[in-house]
């Protein structure tokens, strides 16, 4: 079994085996880019190690040695050599990027002897000892589990003792002294001296990286991002290049396009005279990459060129780690850059425009949940004007949020569990903080740049973040944040604007953000690919407008009962419900008819001939009844009856099982006047709107809810058609219309071919169908669904994701029966699951013609369908 592969033997397709980092180092090596030489120990080796209870086999050790020897030949250096020592980094890297979750060790191969050789060779003792102390620090942390702070404290102490402010103030002798101190820490904690043998260092480091696959923060991260625990990590061994070799050297991270906004052009940061993680850790605040142009123009140009090359090669925006050693540029990592939803959309559109990817590929890259993120909240501008600024920092991840501040992940988590909206504020975040970051509305840091841990993680999660607010002094111990003389304590409320980088006192109302334009472009492309339609569940003008803007091809469900709420209307509704004779019924019905006509006219006008399915009254009447004493008194007044009479009628209408009771078409069987009124309102408004706008063709689709048998459907249809005919006669106008039904009663599914004789179209009402198939009350199932899930009796809530096995089987029967009878009959879905990507995939498979969902879910529904082609 070959467990080790040289960079020049691998390729980007092998990320299973080499991990993302290793595969891309191999790919860049193949592309002849300036990548320090090295090799990858595969994920298979890691899994084998973990399986064998953490034992490195002799074979693997031998393989590693062979590859080190071949590296020595290529570099003409030797591991542990007293004149020209080879130094390497040991870098973790699994299939999926898990930024900062696992471990990396730099400068491995240094010991008391080789550090002298390095000094000799470079003539720079400051540099050599800086490298050595870094090795001690990282090796101590990763391999021996020595608390990083032990080292940091000593460094801080040393600096303040000598009046230094930054690391670069440290001179050769300072580092030398610190190296001695660090070695003491080693001895004290591990009761062993720091291992001087480079091969021992290497073996221990490789094992530690293997083990880091199972450290707590890596496990949490995997849970969070749905990454399998069984992948393992690869280990990359790579020759060191040095960004800490004076001011002609440096290290940095850059994106080939802006990861927050998607704007074109290189975007990133670097630090001169620094190594490795100094940039991402936020220990020093880095310079923007644009400043490199003035400092080292030829390096900057080279970097632009390579970035462009990589982007073309990978056909996507790249996140590149680089190091400059004495004005020579090296690439140390490239990967698909994490980005905000907005940036994703923008970059996809740009890549299509630049001819790098096709529209089809662009659609595949947009994850339906990004659509939600795209519509980020922003603070209400009026309130913002009067808001008091607390501090400003870098706009690291867009959005707006208010909440109470907490200084540790742990406290943030606790407070959030109590139901509080929390904002995590820290000097800088590290992977250990991940659990606190997940629950936060916003994240604020006082140090670190746009690519710091906080910024990257927040953008990935779509959480608002302001990083590098240097003016805030964050005291995590005292739990306070200070700007000048203003002090905030744990629990105080702030508002964070991640789009501008401003932090305000107190809480500020916000409105949902809109990036409709970007969304529109992608949705339009997706529509070209989508094989089934997406309509909206909407009835108010605002919702209809939103739905159309978001790509709906019509209304799949207008719930007329929604039009009966509102003070004046519900009054008439109540009068109608309480009516006990024809006369007292017709007066409120006629008033309601006028309201309905007004609404329908507005709908038809907005829809401009697009499909419109209107459902007749559906819910049980008790939903409209007066609840409070005042309401009852008021109604008694209005209808000139006694309170006792009203109460008596309410009593009469009471049902044990209202959802199974007197509702939907059953209401029409006892009181057909209601549906007749509604149908008249629909047809009359359609005629009126057509008369105003000549070239408009309106074909209203009238949908009857809760049909369970052919007989019901036939009986109602005849009556309604009679009403319609009367209108045609009176107005001397004839328009086309359709009368169809919901499929929401199991019996209707099982006899669908018979109902189809009377129905022009169907639409599945999955909420009721699920309720009736499972026998779970949709209003009460919340009380037990969670327990079902805990006991693994249910995988998912069937009201959120379609139950394919049961409800789905009924649906399939119905579809087949209807198609058998007449393949041209349109079948839709208008339940809650119509907007759920997972359910949509299933619904498409069983062959429905369209789905209908709430307006904000339309773009992701269209995308889901387009992606399934
Ligand atoms: P992470 O997965 O946390 O990003 P990396 O393995 O990429 O860890 O290492 C972190 C940083 O260490 C890199 O960005 C790079 O700056 C530095 N580094 C790693 N290997 C080398 C090397 N061979 N030479 C110089 N710097 C290196
Ligand atoms: Mg790391
Ligand atoms: Mg990296």
PDB file of C-alpha atoms in Angstrom, residues 316-414:
ATOM      1  CA  UNK A 316     -13.705  29.824  -9.652  1.00  0.00           C
ATOM      2  CA  UNK A 317     -12.625  32.497  -7.227  1.00  0.00           C
ATOM      3  CA  UNK A 318      -9.560  31.327  -5.303  1.00  0.00           C
ATOM      4  CA  UNK A 319      -8.324  31.899  -1.772  1.00  0.00           C
ATOM      5  CA  UNK A 320      -4.545  31.863  -1.969  1.00  0.00           C
ATOM      6  CA  UNK A 321      -1.918  31.706   0.782  1.00  0.00           C
ATOM      7  CA  UNK A 322       1.485  33.013  -0.213  1.00  0.00           C
ATOM      8  CA  UNK A 323       4.866  33.815   1.202  1.00  0.00           C
ATOM      9  CA  UNK A 324       7.535  36.160  -0.082  1.00  0.00           C
ATOM     10  CA  UNK A 325      11.136  35.295   0.748  1.00  0.00           C
ATOM     11  CA  UNK A 326      13.575  37.954  -0.279  1.00  0.00           C
ATOM     12  CA  UNK A 327      11.251  39.281  -2.959  1.00  0.00           C
ATOM     13  CA  UNK A 328      10.567  35.864  -4.355  1.00  0.00           C
ATOM     14  CA  UNK A 329       6.939  34.780  -4.391  1.00  0.00           C
ATOM     15  CA  UNK A 330       5.825  31.285  -3.328  1.00  0.00           C
ATOM     16  CA  UNK A 331       2.315  29.868  -3.350  1.00  0.00           C
ATOM     17  CA  UNK A 332       1.499  27.723  -0.332  1.00  0.00           C
ATOM     18  CA  UNK A 333      -2.157  26.988  -0.791  1.00  0.00           C
ATOM     19  CA  UNK A 334      -5.060  27.609  -3.090  1.00  0.00           C
ATOM     20  CA  UNK A 335      -8.665  26.662  -2.655  1.00  0.00           C
ATOM     21  CA  UNK A 336     -12.128  27.716  -3.637  1.00  0.00           C
ATOM     22  CA  UNK A 337     -12.686  30.900  -1.642  1.00  0.00           C
ATOM     23  CA  UNK A 338     -15.434  30.961   0.946  1.00  0.00           C
ATOM     24  CA  UNK A 339     -17.732  33.875   0.289  1.00  0.00           C
ATOM     25  CA  UNK A 340     -20.980  35.536   1.209  1.00  0.00           C
ATOM     26  CA  UNK A 341     -24.132  34.680  -0.662  1.00  0.00           C
ATOM     27  CA  UNK A 342     -24.031  38.040  -2.382  1.00  0.00           C
ATOM     28  CA  UNK A 343     -20.486  37.446  -3.515  1.00  0.00           C
ATOM     29  CA  UNK A 344     -21.415  33.962  -4.744  1.00  0.00           C
ATOM     30  CA  UNK A 345     -24.149  35.332  -6.956  1.00  0.00           C
ATOM     31  CA  UNK A 346     -22.008  38.151  -8.248  1.00  0.00           C
ATOM     32  CA  UNK A 347     -19.036  35.931  -9.019  1.00  0.00           C
ATOM     33  CA  UNK A 348     -21.197  33.352 -10.780  1.00  0.00           C
ATOM     34  CA  UNK A 349     -22.671  36.055 -12.968  1.00  0.00           C
ATOM     35  CA  UNK A 350     -19.209  37.511 -13.711  1.00  0.00           C
ATOM     36  CA  UNK A 351     -17.770  34.102 -14.574  1.00  0.00           C
ATOM     37  CA  UNK A 352     -20.593  33.523 -17.047  1.00  0.00           C
ATOM     38  CA  UNK A 353     -20.046  36.970 -18.567  1.00  0.00           C
ATOM     39  CA  UNK A 354     -16.314  36.294 -18.820  1.00  0.00           C
ATOM     40  CA  UNK A 355     -17.014  33.035 -20.618  1.00  0.00           C
ATOM     41  CA  UNK A 356     -15.339  30.928 -17.929  1.00  0.00           C
ATOM     42  CA  UNK A 357     -18.433  28.915 -16.991  1.00  0.00           C
ATOM     43  CA  UNK A 358     -21.820  28.308 -18.611  1.00  0.00           C
ATOM     44  CA  UNK A 359     -25.151  29.451 -17.252  1.00  0.00           C
ATOM     45  CA  UNK A 360     -25.894  25.841 -16.398  1.00  0.00           C
ATOM     46  CA  UNK A 361     -22.738  25.596 -14.301  1.00  0.00           C
ATOM     47  CA  UNK A 362     -23.573  28.894 -12.619  1.00  0.00           C
ATOM     48  CA  UNK A 363     -26.959  27.572 -11.563  1.00  0.00           C
ATOM     49  CA  UNK A 364     -25.400  24.436 -10.127  1.00  0.00           C
ATOM     50  CA  UNK A 365     -23.126  26.540  -7.940  1.00  0.00           C
ATOM     51  CA  UNK A 366     -25.870  28.437  -6.173  1.00  0.00           C
ATOM     52  CA  UNK A 367     -27.051  26.659  -3.099  1.00  0.00           C
ATOM     53  CA  UNK A 368     -30.774  27.281  -2.421  1.00  0.00           C
ATOM     54  CA  UNK A 369     -30.018  28.415   1.139  1.00  0.00           C
ATOM     55  CA  UNK A 370     -27.784  31.173  -0.219  1.00  0.00           C
ATOM     56  CA  UNK A 371     -30.876  32.810  -1.603  1.00  0.00           C
ATOM     57  CA  UNK A 372     -32.050  33.344   1.942  1.00  0.00           C
ATOM     58  CA  UNK A 373     -28.716  34.797   2.929  1.00  0.00           C
ATOM     59  CA  UNK A 374     -28.741  37.073  -0.067  1.00  0.00           C
ATOM     60  CA  UNK A 375     -31.607  38.977   1.345  1.00  0.00           C
ATOM     61  CA  UNK A 376     -29.566  40.145   4.359  1.00  0.00           C
ATOM     62  CA  UNK A 377     -31.079  42.527   6.832  1.00  0.00           C
ATOM     63  CA  UNK A 378     -30.091  46.194   6.965  1.00  0.00           C
ATOM     64  CA  UNK A 379     -30.866  48.785   9.647  1.00  0.00           C
ATOM     65  CA  UNK A 380     -33.764  51.131   9.053  1.00  0.00           C
ATOM     66  CA  UNK A 381     -32.142  54.259   7.634  1.00  0.00           C
ATOM     67  CA  UNK A 382     -34.262  56.686   9.707  1.00  0.00           C
ATOM     68  CA  UNK A 383     -33.311  55.078  12.982  1.00  0.00           C
ATOM     69  CA  UNK A 384     -29.720  54.820  11.889  1.00  0.00           C
ATOM     70  CA  UNK A 385     -29.489  58.596  11.509  1.00  0.00           C
ATOM     71  CA  UNK A 386     -30.103  59.100  15.205  1.00  0.00           C
ATOM     72  CA  UNK A 387     -28.139  56.105  16.405  1.00  0.00           C
ATOM     73  CA  UNK A 388     -25.077  56.716  18.544  1.00  0.00           C
ATOM     74  CA  UNK A 389     -21.855  55.224  17.223  1.00  0.00           C
ATOM     75  CA  UNK A 390     -19.830  53.184  19.692  1.00  0.00           C
ATOM     76  CA  UNK A 391     -16.931  52.207  17.439  1.00  0.00           C
ATOM     77  CA  UNK A 392     -15.911  51.429  13.899  1.00  0.00           C
ATOM     78  CA  UNK A 393     -14.016  48.533  12.409  1.00  0.00           C
ATOM     79  CA  UNK A 394     -13.744  46.512   9.225  1.00  0.00           C
ATOM     80  CA  UNK A 395     -16.962  45.480   7.445  1.00  0.00           C
ATOM     81  CA  UNK A 396     -16.069  41.806   7.583  1.00  0.00           C
ATOM     82  CA  UNK A 397     -19.420  40.148   6.887  1.00  0.00           C
ATOM     83  CA  UNK A 398     -22.561  42.019   5.832  1.00  0.00           C
ATOM     84  CA  UNK A 399     -25.843  42.173   7.672  1.00  0.00           C
ATOM     85  CA  UNK A 400     -27.368  43.948  10.631  1.00  0.00           C
ATOM     86  CA  UNK A 401     -28.108  42.687  14.103  1.00  0.00           C
ATOM     87  CA  UNK A 402     -28.761  43.874  17.637  1.00  0.00           C
ATOM     88  CA  UNK A 403     -28.121  41.918  20.793  1.00  0.00           C
ATOM     89  CA  UNK A 404     -26.498  41.684  24.216  1.00  0.00           C
ATOM     90  CA  UNK A 405     -22.718  41.471  24.310  1.00  0.00           C
ATOM     91  CA  UNK A 406     -20.792  38.544  25.723  1.00  0.00           C
ATOM     92  CA  UNK A 407     -17.047  38.227  25.989  1.00  0.00           C
ATOM     93  CA  UNK A 408     -16.622  34.474  25.928  1.00  0.00           C
ATOM     94  CA  UNK A 409     -18.059  31.816  23.692  1.00  0.00           C
ATOM     95  CA  UNK A 410     -19.206  29.952  26.739  1.00  0.00           C
ATOM     96  CA  UNK A 411     -21.251  32.819  28.183  1.00  0.00           C
ATOM     97  CA  UNK A 412     -22.660  33.676  24.780  1.00  0.00           C
ATOM     98  CA  UNK A 413     -23.807  30.110  24.416  1.00  0.00           C
ATOM     99  CA  UNK A 414     -25.390  30.052  27.868  1.00  0.00           C
TER     100      UNK A 414
END
